Amino acid sequence: KMIDSHCHLDHEPLISDLNNVIKRSKEVGIKKLLTISTSLESFSRIKEIITKDEIIYGTIGIHPHETETNSIKSGQIVKSLQENEKIIGIGETGLDFYYNNSDQSKQILSFKEHIEASIKTNAPLIIHSRNAELETFEILNEYKKENLKILMHCFTGSKEFSKKLLDFESFFSASGIITFKNSTDLQETFKSL
């Protein structure tokens, strides 16, 4: 059984071809699709998408790129999780200091709101971290006693960062980047994981 644990069905070209995406997924043995929220507008679409088929689940979250124009409080996240049993995770959240599409302080505040909601609900956090290893770790370390459920999405971080995250019993997802010829450091990191 296969689960696509991180798709964005509310984005083009998937949303306008949703019926075929679901059909093809089932044909190749995909049992569940987890479509990931990136903004308030995205979450609005996701609430509709998860009603289209029993295999589709969703998350609620604000991607760090979107924190300039989107904000959410932990209470809103908790309420959304309580209202819909098919919303099963929190994110995509975190820090992205590579593109800096949003002010860093806004990203940090948003990340903490998501963490607070995770603590209140025990729902897993789906974390995006790019060029922000130190800051991501320092924030997570503030909540170390809370036994957070962490999935580091599309992990491209250093081996040192991965070892620190293992202390939180984090999970890690690898993207296609791991197959690139110049990704030997990342390949070694995943071997060690």
PDB file of N, CA and C in Angstrom, residues 6 8 36-38 61-67 90-102 107-108 110-112 114-115 124-137 139-140 149-157 161 165 171-173 175 177:
ATOM      1  N   HIS A   6       2.321  13.918   0.779  1.00  0.00           N
ATOM      2  CA  HIS A   6       2.535  15.358   0.592  1.00  0.00           C
ATOM      3  C   HIS A   6       2.258  15.737  -0.855  1.00  0.00           C
ATOM      4  N   HIS A   8      -0.201  18.554  -3.373  1.00  0.00           N
ATOM      5  CA  HIS A   8      -0.874  19.853  -3.348  1.00  0.00           C
ATOM      6  C   HIS A   8      -1.994  19.818  -4.389  1.00  0.00           C
ATOM      7  N   ILE A  36      -1.732  19.163   1.141  1.00  0.00           N
ATOM      8  CA  ILE A  36      -1.112  20.040   2.132  1.00  0.00           C
ATOM      9  C   ILE A  36      -1.505  21.496   1.919  1.00  0.00           C
ATOM     10  N   SER A  37      -1.926  22.127   2.998  1.00  0.00           N
ATOM     11  CA  SER A  37      -2.320  23.530   2.975  1.00  0.00           C
ATOM     12  C   SER A  37      -1.096  24.446   2.977  1.00  0.00           C
ATOM     13  N   THR A  38      -1.197  25.533   2.212  1.00  0.00           N
ATOM     14  CA  THR A  38      -0.108  26.511   2.171  1.00  0.00           C
ATOM     15  C   THR A  38      -0.560  27.928   2.534  1.00  0.00           C
ATOM     16  N   GLY A  61      -2.466  24.813   7.378  1.00  0.00           N
ATOM     17  CA  GLY A  61      -1.222  25.504   7.694  1.00  0.00           C
ATOM     18  C   GLY A  61      -0.924  26.624   6.726  1.00  0.00           C
ATOM     19  N   ILE A  62       0.012  27.449   7.147  1.00  0.00           N
ATOM     20  CA  ILE A  62       0.473  28.579   6.340  1.00  0.00           C
ATOM     21  C   ILE A  62       1.954  28.366   6.032  1.00  0.00           C
ATOM     22  N   HIS A  63       2.273  28.191   4.776  1.00  0.00           N
ATOM     23  CA  HIS A  63       3.658  28.029   4.327  1.00  0.00           C
ATOM     24  C   HIS A  63       4.441  29.295   4.673  1.00  0.00           C
ATOM     25  N   PRO A  64       5.735  29.160   5.029  1.00  0.00           N
ATOM     26  CA  PRO A  64       6.500  30.368   5.373  1.00  0.00           C
ATOM     27  C   PRO A  64       6.495  31.438   4.286  1.00  0.00           C
ATOM     28  N   HIS A  65       6.409  31.038   3.006  1.00  0.00           N
ATOM     29  CA  HIS A  65       6.348  32.041   1.929  1.00  0.00           C
ATOM     30  C   HIS A  65       5.096  32.899   2.014  1.00  0.00           C
ATOM     31  N   GLU A  66       4.040  32.369   2.628  1.00  0.00           N
ATOM     32  CA  GLU A  66       2.736  33.035   2.624  1.00  0.00           C
ATOM     33  C   GLU A  66       2.462  33.867   3.879  1.00  0.00           C
ATOM     34  N   THR A  67       3.413  33.885   4.823  1.00  0.00           N
ATOM     35  CA  THR A  67       3.154  34.560   6.101  1.00  0.00           C
ATOM     36  C   THR A  67       3.142  36.087   5.987  1.00  0.00           C
ATOM     37  N   ILE A  90      -0.801  19.451  10.623  1.00  0.00           N
ATOM     38  CA  ILE A  90      -0.593  20.894  10.717  1.00  0.00           C
ATOM     39  C   ILE A  90       0.608  21.284   9.862  1.00  0.00           C
ATOM     40  N   GLY A  91       0.340  22.112   8.893  1.00  0.00           N
ATOM     41  CA  GLY A  91       1.413  22.563   8.024  1.00  0.00           C
ATOM     42  C   GLY A  91       0.912  22.688   6.597  1.00  0.00           C
ATOM     43  N   GLU A  92       1.615  23.187   5.821  1.00  0.00           N
ATOM     44  CA  GLU A  92       3.081  23.171   5.865  1.00  0.00           C
ATOM     45  C   GLU A  92       3.530  24.462   6.549  1.00  0.00           C
ATOM     46  N   THR A  93       4.363  24.319   7.535  1.00  0.00           N
ATOM     47  CA  THR A  93       4.819  25.456   8.304  1.00  0.00           C
ATOM     48  C   THR A  93       6.342  25.409   8.414  1.00  0.00           C
ATOM     49  N   GLY A  94       6.916  26.448   9.000  1.00  0.00           N
ATOM     50  CA  GLY A  94       8.366  26.449   9.198  1.00  0.00           C
ATOM     51  C   GLY A  94       8.998  27.773   8.820  1.00  0.00           C
ATOM     52  N   LEU A  95      10.257  27.668   8.395  1.00  0.00           N
ATOM     53  CA  LEU A  95      11.044  28.868   8.084  1.00  0.00           C
ATOM     54  C   LEU A  95      11.753  28.697   6.747  1.00  0.00           C
ATOM     55  N   ASP A  96      11.730  29.733   5.931  1.00  0.00           N
ATOM     56  CA  ASP A  96      12.468  29.745   4.672  1.00  0.00           C
ATOM     57  C   ASP A  96      13.198  31.073   4.561  1.00  0.00           C
ATOM     58  N   PHE A  97      14.478  31.042   4.911  1.00  0.00           N
ATOM     59  CA  PHE A  97      15.302  32.247   4.848  1.00  0.00           C
ATOM     60  C   PHE A  97      16.155  32.272   3.575  1.00  0.00           C
ATOM     61  N   TYR A  98      15.882  31.348   2.653  1.00  0.00           N
ATOM     62  CA  TYR A  98      16.578  31.335   1.368  1.00  0.00           C
ATOM     63  C   TYR A  98      15.916  32.349   0.433  1.00  0.00           C
ATOM     64  N   TYR A  99      14.611  32.209   0.259  1.00  0.00           N
ATOM     65  CA  TYR A  99      13.890  33.127  -0.625  1.00  0.00           C
ATOM     66  C   TYR A  99      13.459  34.398   0.094  1.00  0.00           C
ATOM     67  N   ASN A 100      13.215  34.289   1.408  1.00  0.00           N
ATOM     68  CA  ASN A 100      12.756  35.442   2.190  1.00  0.00           C
ATOM     69  C   ASN A 100      11.555  36.129   1.546  1.00  0.00           C
ATOM     70  N   ASN A 101      10.594  35.322   1.060  1.00  0.00           N
ATOM     71  CA  ASN A 101       9.376  35.895   0.487  1.00  0.00           C
ATOM     72  C   ASN A 101       8.540  36.604   1.537  1.00  0.00           C
ATOM     73  N   SER A 102       8.758  36.251   2.801  1.00  0.00           N
ATOM     74  CA  SER A 102       8.054  36.878   3.917  1.00  0.00           C
ATOM     75  C   SER A 102       9.058  37.306   4.965  1.00  0.00           C
ATOM     76  N   GLN A 107       7.456  34.884   9.839  1.00  0.00           N
ATOM     77  CA  GLN A 107       7.602  33.439   9.689  1.00  0.00           C
ATOM     78  C   GLN A 107       7.735  32.761  11.054  1.00  0.00           C
ATOM     79  N   ILE A 108       8.543  33.353  11.917  1.00  0.00           N
ATOM     80  CA  ILE A 108       8.788  32.773  13.244  1.00  0.00           C
ATOM     81  C   ILE A 108       7.501  32.767  14.071  1.00  0.00           C
ATOM     82  N   SER A 110       4.421  32.777  13.000  1.00  0.00           N
ATOM     83  CA  SER A 110       3.509  31.816  12.397  1.00  0.00           C
ATOM     84  C   SER A 110       3.903  30.380  12.778  1.00  0.00           C
ATOM     85  N   PHE A 111       5.181  30.088  12.693  1.00  0.00           N
ATOM     86  CA  PHE A 111       5.697  28.757  13.040  1.00  0.00           C
ATOM     87  C   PHE A 111       5.310  28.411  14.477  1.00  0.00           C
ATOM     88  N   LYS A 112       5.467  29.351  15.375  1.00  0.00           N
ATOM     89  CA  LYS A 112       5.148  29.102  16.789  1.00  0.00           C
ATOM     90  C   LYS A 112       3.650  28.876  16.994  1.00  0.00           C
ATOM     91  N   HIS A 114       1.662  27.447  14.873  1.00  0.00           N
ATOM     92  CA  HIS A 114       1.440  26.076  14.408  1.00  0.00           C
ATOM     93  C   HIS A 114       1.915  25.067  15.459  1.00  0.00           C
ATOM     94  N   ILE A 115       3.060  25.328  16.058  1.00  0.00           N
ATOM     95  CA  ILE A 115       3.584  24.428  17.092  1.00  0.00           C
ATOM     96  C   ILE A 115       2.622  24.369  18.279  1.00  0.00           C
ATOM     97  N   PRO A 124       0.429  15.901  13.987  1.00  0.00           N
ATOM     98  CA  PRO A 124       1.799  16.074  13.501  1.00  0.00           C
ATOM     99  C   PRO A 124       2.019  17.400  12.792  1.00  0.00           C
ATOM    100  N   LEU A 125       3.252  17.904  12.951  1.00  0.00           N
ATOM    101  CA  LEU A 125       3.705  19.133  12.297  1.00  0.00           C
ATOM    102  C   LEU A 125       4.467  18.767  11.033  1.00  0.00           C
ATOM    103  N   ILE A 126       4.107  19.388   9.926  1.00  0.00           N
ATOM    104  CA  ILE A 126       4.832  19.186   8.670  1.00  0.00           C
ATOM    105  C   ILE A 126       5.673  20.434   8.456  1.00  0.00           C
ATOM    106  N   ILE A 127       7.000  20.259   8.585  1.00  0.00           N
ATOM    107  CA  ILE A 127       7.906  21.414   8.675  1.00  0.00           C
ATOM    108  C   ILE A 127       8.756  21.577   7.420  1.00  0.00           C
ATOM    109  N   HIS A 128       8.747  22.798   6.922  1.00  0.00           N
ATOM    110  CA  HIS A 128       9.600  23.243   5.814  1.00  0.00           C
ATOM    111  C   HIS A 128      10.726  24.071   6.440  1.00  0.00           C
ATOM    112  N   SER A 129      11.958  23.717   6.155  1.00  0.00           N
ATOM    113  CA  SER A 129      13.084  24.490   6.682  1.00  0.00           C
ATOM    114  C   SER A 129      14.134  24.632   5.593  1.00  0.00           C
ATOM    115  N   ARG A 130      14.395  25.881   5.199  1.00  0.00           N
ATOM    116  CA  ARG A 130      15.417  26.135   4.180  1.00  0.00           C
ATOM    117  C   ARG A 130      16.250  27.331   4.597  1.00  0.00           C
ATOM    118  N   ASN A 131      17.558  27.110   4.657  1.00  0.00           N
ATOM    119  CA  ASN A 131      18.506  28.141   5.085  1.00  0.00           C
ATOM    120  C   ASN A 131      18.130  28.725   6.449  1.00  0.00           C
ATOM    121  N   ALA A 132      17.595  27.868   7.318  1.00  0.00           N
ATOM    122  CA  ALA A 132      17.159  28.335   8.637  1.00  0.00           C
ATOM    123  C   ALA A 132      17.336  27.226   9.675  1.00  0.00           C
ATOM    124  N   GLU A 133      18.404  26.449   9.534  1.00  0.00           N
ATOM    125  CA  GLU A 133      18.596  25.305  10.427  1.00  0.00           C
ATOM    126  C   GLU A 133      18.714  25.729  11.883  1.00  0.00           C
ATOM    127  N   LEU A 134      19.548  26.712  12.145  1.00  0.00           N
ATOM    128  CA  LEU A 134      19.778  27.152  13.524  1.00  0.00           C
ATOM    129  C   LEU A 134      18.486  27.665  14.141  1.00  0.00           C
ATOM    130  N   GLU A 135      17.779  28.531  13.412  1.00  0.00           N
ATOM    131  CA  GLU A 135      16.548  29.123  13.929  1.00  0.00           C
ATOM    132  C   GLU A 135      15.455  28.067  14.117  1.00  0.00           C
ATOM    133  N   THR A 136      15.340  27.151  13.148  1.00  0.00           N
ATOM    134  CA  THR A 136      14.344  26.081  13.265  1.00  0.00           C
ATOM    135  C   THR A 136      14.616  25.236  14.497  1.00  0.00           C
ATOM    136  N   PHE A 137      15.879  24.859  14.671  1.00  0.00           N
ATOM    137  CA  PHE A 137      16.226  24.029  15.834  1.00  0.00           C
ATOM    138  C   PHE A 137      15.990  24.776  17.146  1.00  0.00           C
ATOM    139  N   ILE A 139      13.879  27.106  17.844  1.00  0.00           N
ATOM    140  CA  ILE A 139      12.441  27.183  18.132  1.00  0.00           C
ATOM    141  C   ILE A 139      11.912  25.832  18.589  1.00  0.00           C
ATOM    142  N   LEU A 140      12.244  24.779  17.874  1.00  0.00           N
ATOM    143  CA  LEU A 140      11.776  23.450  18.281  1.00  0.00           C
ATOM    144  C   LEU A 140      12.287  23.094  19.667  1.00  0.00           C
ATOM    145  N   LYS A 149       5.168  15.731  17.405  1.00  0.00           N
ATOM    146  CA  LYS A 149       5.262  14.798  16.275  1.00  0.00           C
ATOM    147  C   LYS A 149       5.728  15.626  15.087  1.00  0.00           C
ATOM    148  N   ILE A 150       6.915  15.327  14.575  1.00  0.00           N
ATOM    149  CA  ILE A 150       7.540  16.177  13.555  1.00  0.00           C
ATOM    150  C   ILE A 150       7.839  15.370  12.296  1.00  0.00           C
ATOM    151  N   LEU A 151       7.440  15.935  11.159  1.00  0.00           N
ATOM    152  CA  LEU A 151       7.877  15.433   9.864  1.00  0.00           C
ATOM    153  C   LEU A 151       8.613  16.570   9.167  1.00  0.00           C
ATOM    154  N   MET A 152       9.890  16.372   8.915  1.00  0.00           N
ATOM    155  CA  MET A 152      10.675  17.348   8.163  1.00  0.00           C
ATOM    156  C   MET A 152      10.449  17.074   6.681  1.00  0.00           C
ATOM    157  N   HIS A 153       9.704  17.983   6.058  1.00  0.00           N
ATOM    158  CA  HIS A 153       9.305  17.774   4.670  1.00  0.00           C
ATOM    159  C   HIS A 153      10.430  18.143   3.713  1.00  0.00           C
ATOM    160  N   CYS A 154      10.605  17.281   2.697  1.00  0.00           N
ATOM    161  CA  CYS A 154      11.584  17.559   1.640  1.00  0.00           C
ATOM    162  C   CYS A 154      12.923  17.959   2.266  1.00  0.00           C
ATOM    163  N   PHE A 155      13.415  17.112   3.158  1.00  0.00           N
ATOM    164  CA  PHE A 155      14.586  17.473   3.950  1.00  0.00           C
ATOM    165  C   PHE A 155      15.832  17.566   3.074  1.00  0.00           C
ATOM    166  N   THR A 156      16.496  18.716   3.124  1.00  0.00           N
ATOM    167  CA  THR A 156      17.748  18.925   2.394  1.00  0.00           C
ATOM    168  C   THR A 156      18.817  19.486   3.337  1.00  0.00           C
ATOM    169  N   GLY A 157      18.592  19.330   4.636  1.00  0.00           N
ATOM    170  CA  GLY A 157      19.485  19.920   5.618  1.00  0.00           C
ATOM    171  C   GLY A 157      20.771  19.133   5.818  1.00  0.00           C
ATOM    172  N   PHE A 161      22.235  18.855  11.475  1.00  0.00           N
ATOM    173  CA  PHE A 161      20.859  19.240  11.748  1.00  0.00           C
ATOM    174  C   PHE A 161      19.980  17.998  11.902  1.00  0.00           C
ATOM    175  N   LEU A 165      17.652  16.781  15.083  1.00  0.00           N
ATOM    176  CA  LEU A 165      16.222  16.512  14.925  1.00  0.00           C
ATOM    177  C   LEU A 165      15.858  15.097  15.359  1.00  0.00           C
ATOM    178  N   PHE A 171      10.556  12.478  11.924  1.00  0.00           N
ATOM    179  CA  PHE A 171      10.558  11.738  10.680  1.00  0.00           C
ATOM    180  C   PHE A 171      11.079  12.674   9.593  1.00  0.00           C
ATOM    181  N   PHE A 172      11.601  12.094   8.512  1.00  0.00           N
ATOM    182  CA  PHE A 172      12.204  12.869   7.426  1.00  0.00           C
ATOM    183  C   PHE A 172      11.675  12.360   6.097  1.00  0.00           C
ATOM    184  N   SER A 173      11.337  13.294   5.201  1.00  0.00           N
ATOM    185  CA  SER A 173      10.984  12.875   3.846  1.00  0.00           C
ATOM    186  C   SER A 173      12.060  13.358   2.882  1.00  0.00           C
ATOM    187  N   SER A 175      13.064  14.084  -1.069  1.00  0.00           N
ATOM    188  CA  SER A 175      12.479  14.384  -2.377  1.00  0.00           C
ATOM    189  C   SER A 175      13.418  13.869  -3.470  1.00  0.00           C
ATOM    190  N   ILE A 177      15.443  15.393  -5.027  1.00  0.00           N
ATOM    191  CA  ILE A 177      16.755  16.045  -4.936  1.00  0.00           C
ATOM    192  C   ILE A 177      17.837  15.042  -4.531  1.00  0.00           C
TER     193      ILE A 177
END
